[in-house]
mmCIF file of C-alpha atoms and ligand atoms in Angstrom:
data_model
loop_
_atom_site.group_PDB
_atom_site.id
_atom_site.type_symbol
_atom_site.label_atom_id
_atom_site.label_comp_id
_atom_site.label_asym_id
_atom_site.label_seq_id
_atom_site.Cartn_x
_atom_site.Cartn_y
_atom_site.Cartn_z
ATOM 1 C CA UNK A 951 27.092 89.062 138.766
ATOM 2 C CA UNK A 952 25.044 87.968 141.765
ATOM 3 C CA UNK A 953 22.290 90.213 143.114
ATOM 4 C CA UNK A 954 22.594 89.938 146.828
ATOM 5 C CA UNK A 955 19.737 91.651 148.670
ATOM 6 C CA UNK A 956 17.217 94.293 147.587
ATOM 7 C CA UNK A 957 17.457 97.551 149.462
ATOM 8 C CA UNK A 958 15.652 100.898 148.980
ATOM 9 C CA UNK A 959 18.631 103.202 149.393
ATOM 10 C CA UNK A 960 21.528 101.047 148.540
ATOM 11 C CA UNK A 961 22.542 98.826 145.766
ATOM 12 C CA UNK A 962 24.723 95.821 146.366
ATOM 13 C CA UNK A 963 26.064 93.579 143.539
ATOM 14 C CA UNK A 964 28.882 90.979 144.038
ATOM 15 C CA UNK A 965 30.444 90.158 140.744
ATOM 16 C CA UNK A 966 31.927 86.890 139.667
ATOM 17 C CA UNK A 967 35.558 88.109 140.582
ATOM 18 C CA UNK A 968 34.455 88.816 144.104
ATOM 19 C CA UNK A 969 34.193 92.468 143.951
ATOM 20 C CA UNK A 970 31.288 93.863 145.936
ATOM 21 C CA UNK A 971 29.940 96.974 144.203
ATOM 22 C CA UNK A 972 28.033 98.894 146.870
ATOM 23 C CA UNK A 973 26.255 102.078 145.656
ATOM 24 C CA UNK A 974 24.431 104.739 147.622
ATOM 25 C CA UNK A 975 21.233 104.697 145.651
ATOM 26 C CA UNK A 976 19.292 107.870 145.953
ATOM 27 C CA UNK A 977 20.499 109.686 142.874
ATOM 28 C CA UNK A 978 17.443 112.016 142.908
ATOM 29 C CA UNK A 979 18.579 113.229 146.410
ATOM 30 C CA UNK A 980 22.255 113.261 145.423
ATOM 31 C CA UNK A 981 22.666 110.226 147.587
ATOM 32 C CA UNK A 982 22.108 112.178 150.771
ATOM 33 C CA UNK A 983 22.220 109.770 153.643
ATOM 34 C CA UNK A 984 18.881 109.202 155.249
ATOM 35 C CA UNK A 985 18.167 107.134 158.368
ATOM 36 C CA UNK A 986 16.968 104.347 156.028
ATOM 37 C CA UNK A 987 20.227 104.422 154.074
ATOM 38 C CA UNK A 988 22.089 104.070 157.425
ATOM 39 C CA UNK A 989 20.087 101.164 158.579
ATOM 40 C CA UNK A 990 20.563 99.534 155.258
ATOM 41 C CA UNK A 991 24.204 100.099 155.206
ATOM 42 C CA UNK A 992 24.476 98.375 158.650
ATOM 43 C CA UNK A 993 22.952 95.324 157.075
ATOM 44 C CA UNK A 994 25.079 95.589 153.955
ATOM 45 C CA UNK A 995 28.273 95.629 156.057
ATOM 46 C CA UNK A 996 27.287 92.624 158.050
ATOM 47 C CA UNK A 997 26.409 90.826 154.814
ATOM 48 C CA UNK A 998 29.777 91.672 153.210
ATOM 49 C CA UNK A 999 31.758 90.705 156.221
ATOM 50 C CA UNK A 1000 30.244 87.344 156.339
ATOM 51 C CA UNK A 1001 29.768 86.603 152.677
ATOM 52 C CA UNK A 1002 32.858 84.701 151.349
ATOM 53 C CA UNK A 1003 32.004 85.767 147.755
ATOM 54 C CA UNK A 1004 32.750 89.297 148.646
ATOM 55 C CA UNK A 1005 36.534 89.909 148.553
ATOM 56 C CA UNK A 1006 37.008 93.569 147.750
ATOM 57 C CA UNK A 1007 34.521 96.314 148.550
ATOM 58 C CA UNK A 1008 33.917 99.252 146.263
ATOM 59 C CA UNK A 1009 31.778 101.996 147.604
ATOM 60 C CA UNK A 1010 30.305 104.442 145.068
ATOM 61 C CA UNK A 1011 27.185 106.501 144.333
ATOM 62 C CA UNK A 1012 24.539 106.249 141.621
ATOM 63 C CA UNK A 1013 24.116 109.241 139.330
ATOM 64 C CA UNK A 1014 26.209 112.477 139.541
ATOM 65 C CA UNK A 1015 26.963 112.205 143.255
ATOM 66 C CA UNK A 1016 28.961 110.055 145.538
ATOM 67 C CA UNK A 1017 27.051 111.396 148.500
ATOM 68 C CA UNK A 1018 25.781 114.851 149.349
ATOM 69 C CA UNK A 1019 26.286 114.043 153.032
ATOM 70 C CA UNK A 1020 23.657 113.668 155.729
ATOM 71 C CA UNK A 1021 20.113 114.231 154.600
ATOM 72 C CA UNK A 1022 19.060 117.582 155.849
ATOM 73 C CA UNK A 1023 15.476 116.760 155.840
ATOM 74 C CA UNK A 1024 15.224 113.080 156.866
ATOM 75 C CA UNK A 1025 18.359 112.954 159.172
ATOM 76 C CA UNK A 1026 18.226 116.329 160.569
ATOM 77 C CA UNK A 1027 14.947 118.288 160.453
ATOM 78 C CA UNK A 1028 12.602 115.392 160.824
ATOM 79 C CA UNK A 1029 14.408 114.038 163.925
ATOM 80 C CA UNK A 1030 15.059 117.377 165.575
ATOM 81 C CA UNK A 1031 12.041 116.684 167.889
ATOM 82 C CA UNK A 1032 12.482 112.881 168.026
ATOM 83 C CA UNK A 1033 15.577 112.086 170.014
ATOM 84 C CA UNK A 1034 14.996 108.358 169.892
ATOM 85 C CA UNK A 1035 14.839 108.397 165.973
ATOM 86 C CA UNK A 1036 17.962 110.704 165.866
ATOM 87 C CA UNK A 1037 19.852 108.461 168.238
ATOM 88 C CA UNK A 1038 19.015 105.267 166.277
ATOM 89 C CA UNK A 1039 20.120 106.792 162.921
ATOM 90 C CA UNK A 1040 23.229 108.428 164.533
ATOM 91 C CA UNK A 1041 24.294 105.079 165.856
ATOM 92 C CA UNK A 1042 23.504 103.127 162.650
ATOM 93 C CA UNK A 1043 25.779 105.743 160.832
ATOM 94 C CA UNK A 1044 28.425 105.334 163.386
ATOM 95 C CA UNK A 1045 28.215 101.557 163.321
ATOM 96 C CA UNK A 1046 28.422 101.066 159.642
ATOM 97 C CA UNK A 1047 31.247 103.608 159.177
ATOM 98 C CA UNK A 1048 33.139 101.771 161.986
ATOM 99 C CA UNK A 1049 32.441 98.313 160.389
ATOM 100 C CA UNK A 1050 33.867 99.629 157.169
ATOM 101 C CA UNK A 1051 36.858 100.983 158.922
ATOM 102 C CA UNK A 1052 37.706 97.769 160.732
ATOM 103 C CA UNK A 1053 36.394 95.306 158.192
ATOM 104 C CA UNK A 1054 38.791 92.390 157.169
ATOM 105 C CA UNK A 1055 37.887 93.090 153.509
ATOM 106 C CA UNK A 1056 39.840 95.771 151.603
ATOM 107 C CA UNK A 1057 37.736 98.677 150.544
ATOM 108 C CA UNK A 1058 38.012 101.345 147.838
ATOM 109 C CA UNK A 1059 36.024 104.559 147.744
ATOM 110 C CA UNK A 1060 35.163 105.363 144.102
ATOM 111 C CA UNK A 1061 34.190 108.955 144.291
ATOM 112 C CA UNK A 1062 32.202 109.776 141.105
ATOM 113 C CA UNK A 1063 30.820 113.176 142.001
ATOM 114 C CA UNK A 1064 29.623 115.288 145.016
ATOM 115 C CA UNK A 1065 31.204 114.507 148.351
ATOM 116 C CA UNK A 1066 29.930 116.757 151.119
ATOM 117 C CA UNK A 1067 29.980 116.869 154.839
ATOM 118 C CA UNK A 1068 28.897 113.646 156.379
ATOM 119 C CA UNK A 1069 30.133 111.743 153.320
ATOM 120 C CA UNK A 1070 33.729 112.292 154.608
ATOM 121 C CA UNK A 1071 33.185 109.740 157.375
ATOM 122 C CA UNK A 1072 32.656 106.736 155.018
ATOM 123 C CA UNK A 1073 35.223 108.146 152.646
ATOM 124 C CA UNK A 1074 37.830 108.145 155.331
ATOM 125 C CA UNK A 1075 36.667 104.647 156.578
ATOM 126 C CA UNK A 1076 37.558 103.187 153.040
ATOM 127 C CA UNK A 1077 41.209 101.994 152.861
ATOM 128 C CA UNK A 1078 41.901 103.516 149.445
ATOM 129 C CA UNK A 1079 40.178 106.269 147.635
ATOM 130 C CA UNK A 1080 39.985 107.017 143.965
ATOM 131 C CA UNK A 1081 38.184 110.003 142.528
ATOM 132 C CA UNK A 1082 37.014 111.521 139.247
ATOM 133 C CA UNK A 1083 39.199 114.533 138.568
ATOM 134 C CA UNK A 1084 36.050 116.644 138.401
ATOM 135 C CA UNK A 1085 34.383 115.275 141.472
ATOM 136 C CA UNK A 1086 33.401 118.106 143.985
ATOM 137 C CA UNK A 1087 34.383 117.921 147.732
ATOM 138 C CA UNK A 1088 33.395 120.202 150.444
ATOM 139 C CA UNK A 1089 32.728 120.804 154.124
ATOM 140 C CA UNK A 1090 29.473 122.612 153.692
ATOM 141 C CA UNK A 1091 28.425 122.556 157.242
ATOM 142 C CA UNK A 1092 29.452 126.090 157.925
ATOM 143 C CA UNK A 1093 27.239 127.166 155.140
ATOM 144 C CA UNK A 1094 24.030 125.931 156.845
ATOM 145 C CA UNK A 1095 24.834 126.493 160.480
ATOM 146 C CA UNK A 1096 26.398 123.445 161.985
ATOM 147 C CA UNK A 1097 30.002 122.350 162.674
ATOM 148 C CA UNK A 1098 31.338 119.175 160.872
ATOM 149 C CA UNK A 1099 30.076 116.593 163.384
ATOM 150 C CA UNK A 1100 29.393 112.922 162.909
ATOM 151 C CA UNK A 1101 33.201 112.636 163.143
ATOM 152 C CA UNK A 1102 33.811 114.679 160.012
ATOM 153 C CA UNK A 1103 36.117 117.227 161.654
ATOM 154 C CA UNK A 1104 38.136 114.272 163.086
ATOM 155 C CA UNK A 1105 38.475 112.162 160.032
ATOM 156 C CA UNK A 1106 39.062 115.300 157.784
ATOM 157 C CA UNK A 1107 41.870 116.407 160.227
ATOM 158 C CA UNK A 1108 43.305 112.893 160.318
ATOM 159 C CA UNK A 1109 43.668 112.880 156.456
ATOM 160 C CA UNK A 1110 44.397 116.606 155.679
ATOM 161 C CA UNK A 1111 46.780 119.198 157.226
ATOM 162 C CA UNK A 1112 45.832 121.633 160.061
ATOM 163 C CA UNK A 1113 45.819 124.500 157.677
ATOM 164 C CA UNK A 1114 43.636 122.792 155.043
ATOM 165 C CA UNK A 1115 41.211 121.467 157.607
ATOM 166 C CA UNK A 1116 40.646 124.848 159.129
ATOM 167 C CA UNK A 1117 40.472 126.488 155.578
ATOM 168 C CA UNK A 1118 37.917 124.194 154.159
ATOM 169 C CA UNK A 1119 35.830 123.894 157.391
ATOM 170 C CA UNK A 1120 35.724 127.637 157.931
ATOM 171 C CA UNK A 1121 35.118 128.815 154.300
ATOM 172 C CA UNK A 1122 32.997 125.818 153.022
ATOM 173 C CA UNK A 1123 34.930 126.145 149.722
ATOM 174 C CA UNK A 1124 34.792 123.225 147.327
ATOM 175 C CA UNK A 1125 37.780 121.457 145.812
ATOM 176 C CA UNK A 1126 38.101 118.931 143.046
ATOM 177 C CA UNK A 1127 39.530 115.459 142.749
ATOM 178 C CA UNK A 1128 43.078 116.595 141.777
ATOM 179 C CA UNK A 1129 43.149 118.940 144.806
ATOM 180 C CA UNK A 1130 41.891 116.088 146.942
ATOM 181 C CA UNK A 1131 45.006 114.098 145.955
ATOM 182 C CA UNK A 1132 47.324 117.022 146.775
ATOM 183 C CA UNK A 1133 45.587 117.215 150.292
ATOM 184 C CA UNK A 1134 45.823 113.549 150.956
ATOM 185 C CA UNK A 1135 42.074 112.974 150.977
ATOM 186 C CA UNK A 1136 42.126 110.493 148.066
ATOM 187 C CA UNK A 1137 45.017 108.474 146.554
ATOM 188 C CA UNK A 1138 44.299 109.046 142.788
ATOM 189 C CA UNK A 1139 42.255 111.202 140.537
ATOM 190 C CA UNK A 1140 41.438 110.093 137.012
ATOM 191 C CA UNK A 1141 39.204 111.339 134.206
ATOM 192 C CA UNK A 1142 35.572 110.609 134.907
ATOM 193 C CA UNK A 1143 35.239 108.258 132.082
ATOM 194 C CA UNK A 1144 38.163 106.231 133.334
ATOM 195 C CA UNK A 1145 36.996 106.014 136.977
ATOM 196 C CA UNK A 1146 35.378 102.547 136.738
ATOM 197 C CA UNK A 1147 38.132 101.036 134.737
ATOM 198 C CA UNK A 1148 40.883 102.322 137.018
ATOM 199 C CA UNK A 1149 38.951 101.206 140.048
ATOM 200 C CA UNK A 1150 38.494 97.752 138.625
ATOM 201 C CA UNK A 1151 42.238 97.538 137.946
ATOM 202 C CA UNK A 1152 42.918 98.527 141.527
ATOM 203 C CA UNK A 1153 40.468 95.948 142.869
ATOM 204 C CA UNK A 1154 41.952 93.230 140.746
ATOM 205 C CA UNK A 1155 45.368 94.114 142.184
ATOM 206 C CA UNK A 1156 44.057 93.663 145.566
ATOM 207 C CA UNK A 1157 42.398 90.290 144.636
ATOM 208 C CA UNK A 1158 45.872 88.990 143.653
ATOM 209 C CA UNK A 1159 47.087 89.247 147.242
ATOM 210 C CA UNK A 1160 46.280 86.740 150.057
ATOM 211 C CA UNK A 1161 43.167 87.954 151.890
ATOM 212 C CA UNK A 1162 44.614 87.230 155.298
ATOM 213 C CA UNK A 1163 47.798 89.243 154.531
ATOM 214 C CA UNK A 1164 45.713 92.177 153.325
ATOM 215 C CA UNK A 1165 43.438 92.095 156.347
ATOM 216 C CA UNK A 1166 46.222 91.972 158.850
ATOM 217 C CA UNK A 1167 48.224 94.670 156.877
ATOM 218 C CA UNK A 1168 45.394 97.136 156.802
ATOM 219 C CA UNK A 1169 44.603 96.457 160.594
ATOM 220 C CA UNK A 1170 48.190 96.933 161.450
ATOM 221 C CA UNK A 1171 48.525 100.224 159.499
ATOM 222 C CA UNK A 1172 45.398 101.646 161.168
ATOM 223 C CA UNK A 1173 46.292 100.462 164.655
ATOM 224 C CA UNK A 1174 49.776 101.802 164.891
ATOM 225 C CA UNK A 1175 48.511 105.380 164.286
ATOM 226 C CA UNK A 1176 47.861 105.932 167.933
ATOM 227 C CA UNK A 1177 50.873 104.023 169.360
ATOM 228 C CA UNK A 1178 54.310 105.119 170.413
ATOM 229 C CA UNK A 1179 57.437 103.293 169.142
ATOM 230 C CA UNK A 1180 57.657 100.717 171.758
ATOM 231 C CA UNK A 1181 54.003 99.741 171.657
ATOM 232 C CA UNK A 1182 54.139 99.575 167.952
ATOM 233 C CA UNK A 1183 57.133 97.287 167.872
ATOM 234 C CA UNK A 1184 55.394 94.883 170.387
ATOM 235 C CA UNK A 1185 52.018 95.080 168.524
ATOM 236 C CA UNK A 1186 53.488 94.505 165.146
ATOM 237 C CA UNK A 1187 55.597 91.610 166.344
ATOM 238 C CA UNK A 1188 52.527 89.914 167.848
ATOM 239 C CA UNK A 1189 50.351 90.710 164.878
ATOM 240 C CA UNK A 1190 53.040 89.216 162.576
ATOM 241 C CA UNK A 1191 52.969 85.949 164.508
ATOM 242 C CA UNK A 1192 49.136 85.889 164.437
ATOM 243 C CA UNK A 1193 49.166 86.331 160.702
ATOM 244 C CA UNK A 1194 51.309 83.245 160.170
ATOM 245 C CA UNK A 1195 48.720 81.263 161.924
ATOM 246 C CA UNK A 1196 45.800 82.896 160.180
ATOM 247 C CA UNK A 1197 47.038 82.762 156.583
ATOM 248 C CA UNK A 1198 45.872 79.408 155.551
ATOM 249 C CA UNK A 1199 47.450 79.912 152.070
ATOM 250 C CA UNK A 1200 50.913 79.908 153.655
ATOM 251 C CA UNK A 1201 51.786 82.934 151.515
ATOM 252 C CA UNK A 1202 55.025 83.710 153.478
ATOM 253 C CA UNK A 1203 56.526 80.350 152.882
ATOM 254 C CA UNK A 1204 55.429 80.207 149.367
ATOM 255 C CA UNK A 1205 56.695 83.785 148.689
ATOM 256 C CA UNK A 1206 60.168 82.984 149.966
ATOM 257 C CA UNK A 1207 60.426 79.607 148.159
ATOM 258 C CA UNK A 1208 59.201 81.015 144.765
ATOM 259 C CA UNK A 1209 61.695 83.855 145.064
ATOM 260 C CA UNK A 1210 64.573 82.192 146.551
ATOM 261 C CA UNK A 1211 64.390 78.610 145.126
ATOM 262 C CA UNK A 1212 62.275 78.694 142.050
ATOM 263 C CA UNK A 1213 63.132 82.282 141.097
ATOM 264 C CA UNK A 1214 59.578 82.581 139.550
ATOM 265 C CA UNK A 1215 58.905 86.110 140.684
ATOM 266 C CA UNK A 1216 60.276 89.287 142.309
ATOM 267 C CA UNK A 1217 58.369 90.285 145.575
ATOM 268 C CA UNK A 1218 59.448 93.917 144.973
ATOM 269 C CA UNK A 1219 57.492 93.983 141.674
ATOM 270 C CA UNK A 1220 54.310 92.011 142.326
ATOM 271 C CA UNK A 1221 52.514 89.405 144.413
ATOM 272 C CA UNK A 1222 53.335 85.630 144.514
ATOM 273 C CA UNK A 1223 50.770 83.744 142.503
ATOM 274 C CA UNK A 1224 48.042 82.352 144.598
ATOM 275 C CA UNK A 1225 46.787 78.768 143.974
HETATM 276 N N1 COA B 107 20.020 116.542 152.224
HETATM 277 C C1 COA B 107 18.746 116.541 151.861
HETATM 278 N N2 COA B 107 18.415 116.620 150.500
HETATM 279 C C2 COA B 107 19.395 116.809 149.603
HETATM 280 C C3 COA B 107 20.801 116.915 150.013
HETATM 281 C C4 COA B 107 21.033 116.748 151.470
HETATM 282 N N3 COA B 107 22.255 116.728 151.844
HETATM 283 N N4 COA B 107 21.407 117.105 148.884
HETATM 284 C C5 COA B 107 20.671 117.189 147.889
HETATM 285 N N5 COA B 107 19.349 117.024 148.313
HETATM 286 C C6 COA B 107 18.189 116.982 147.569
HETATM 287 C C7 COA B 107 17.641 118.350 147.188
HETATM 288 O O1 COA B 107 16.933 118.918 148.279
HETATM 289 C C8 COA B 107 16.869 118.187 145.989
HETATM 290 O O2 COA B 107 15.592 117.570 146.410
HETATM 291 P P1 COA B 107 14.091 117.941 145.533
HETATM 292 O O3 COA B 107 14.387 117.454 144.211
HETATM 293 O O4 COA B 107 13.175 117.212 146.349
HETATM 294 O O5 COA B 107 14.085 119.384 145.755
HETATM 295 C C9 COA B 107 17.595 117.001 145.300
HETATM 296 O O6 COA B 107 18.351 116.393 146.290
HETATM 297 C C10 COA B 107 18.531 117.524 144.200
HETATM 298 O O7 COA B 107 19.366 118.512 144.766
HETATM 299 P P2 COA B 107 19.711 119.906 143.925
HETATM 300 O O8 COA B 107 20.299 120.869 145.016
HETATM 301 O O9 COA B 107 18.605 120.359 143.177
HETATM 302 O O10 COA B 107 20.825 119.399 143.014
HETATM 303 P P3 COA B 107 22.058 120.097 142.419
HETATM 304 O O11 COA B 107 22.715 119.027 141.515
HETATM 305 O O12 COA B 107 21.732 121.407 141.868
HETATM 306 O O13 COA B 107 23.055 120.393 143.525
HETATM 307 C C11 COA B 107 24.301 119.671 145.638
HETATM 308 C C12 COA B 107 23.674 119.284 144.342
HETATM 309 C C13 COA B 107 24.894 118.528 146.288
HETATM 310 C C14 COA B 107 25.471 120.742 145.396
HETATM 311 C C15 COA B 107 23.191 120.441 146.415
HETATM 312 O O14 COA B 107 22.100 119.508 146.440
HETATM 313 C C16 COA B 107 23.669 120.630 147.972
HETATM 314 O O15 COA B 107 24.259 121.625 148.178
HETATM 315 N N6 COA B 107 23.245 119.705 148.792
HETATM 316 C C17 COA B 107 23.592 119.840 150.177
HETATM 317 C C18 COA B 107 25.022 119.455 150.558
HETATM 318 C C19 COA B 107 25.387 119.502 151.989
HETATM 319 O O16 COA B 107 25.356 120.642 152.553
HETATM 320 N N7 COA B 107 25.670 118.317 152.561
HETATM 321 C C20 COA B 107 26.146 118.311 153.956
HETATM 322 C C21 COA B 107 25.263 117.739 154.858
HETATM 323 S S1 COA B 107 26.109 117.340 156.365
#
C-alpha cells in the first residue's frame, strides 16, 4: 500500500494491485464537500490520471457517510457574499467531477452511507456504483430551499426516470441502496459488511482487462449518448480503429488467437489473460 499525498479532506491510497482508494475524509461533517475538499479532489484527479500505479479508482467515504453533499456552511453560507470564492469552489467541483467522468481509468463509487444532494454529481461521474443496502440517498435541496443545482438535476435525470426524478426532487424523500438499484442510480447493493469485499472483487475484475480497451469502451459508451444512429456508427468505427493503435498489449489479436487457435479461453465467459 503506497501512501500518495497528504490531504486534509481527502484520503488517497494506491494499493499494490493498482487500486486507488479515494475517500472523502471529513467524517465528523458526514463528508460534506467544502471548497478545500473540491480543490484537493482536483489535485487527486490529476494525480490519478498521471500516476501509472493507479489502475482502478474507488471513491468512497470515511465513517458512516459517502458524502452529505455540498457543505452548507463552507460552500454556501460562507461564500454567499464572496463571489470570487464561490466561483473558485464551484469550478473546482465542476472540474474534478468532469475529470472523473472522462478519466481514462475505470472508476467505482463505493457508497457506504449517506449520499445527499451535491454528492450525486460525483456518484454519476463514476462508471460503476455499488452501495450498501442500507445506504441512504436523497435530494434534500427542496428541504432547505434550493433546487438541485451543481448539475444534480441533470445527472439524476440522466440516471433515473422522469417520474422518479420529479418525485424525489420534489419530496426530498430518502431511499436505500436496494431502491437505488431499482431506479438505475447504482448497479449493485450488498450488505454493508460485504461492501468492501464486493467492491474489491469488482475492481479485480476490471484489472484483468486491457486498460486501453477499458478506457476506449467507457469513453465510447458515454459519448454515444448524445448521438444519432449515423453519428454513432461513424464515431464507433473511428474509435475502434484508434483503439487498435492505442492498445499496445494487442488484446484483439491475442483474444482471437487464444480463442480460435489455442482454444485457451472463451471470450463470452471472461477476459483473455494479460501478459
Ligand atoms: N453541510 C455542512 N455540514 C454538514 C452537512 C452539510 N451538507 N452534513 C452534515 N454536516 C455537519 C453537521 O452540521 C454536523 O456538524 P457539527 O457537529 O459541527 O454540528 C455534523 O456534520 C454531523 O451532522 P449531524 O446532522 O449531526 O449528523 P447525523 O448523522 O445526525 O445526520 C445527515 C446526517 C447527513 C442526515 C445530516 O447531517 C444532514 O441532513 N445533512 C445535510 C444533508 C444535505 O442536505 N445535503 C445536501 C447539500 S446540497
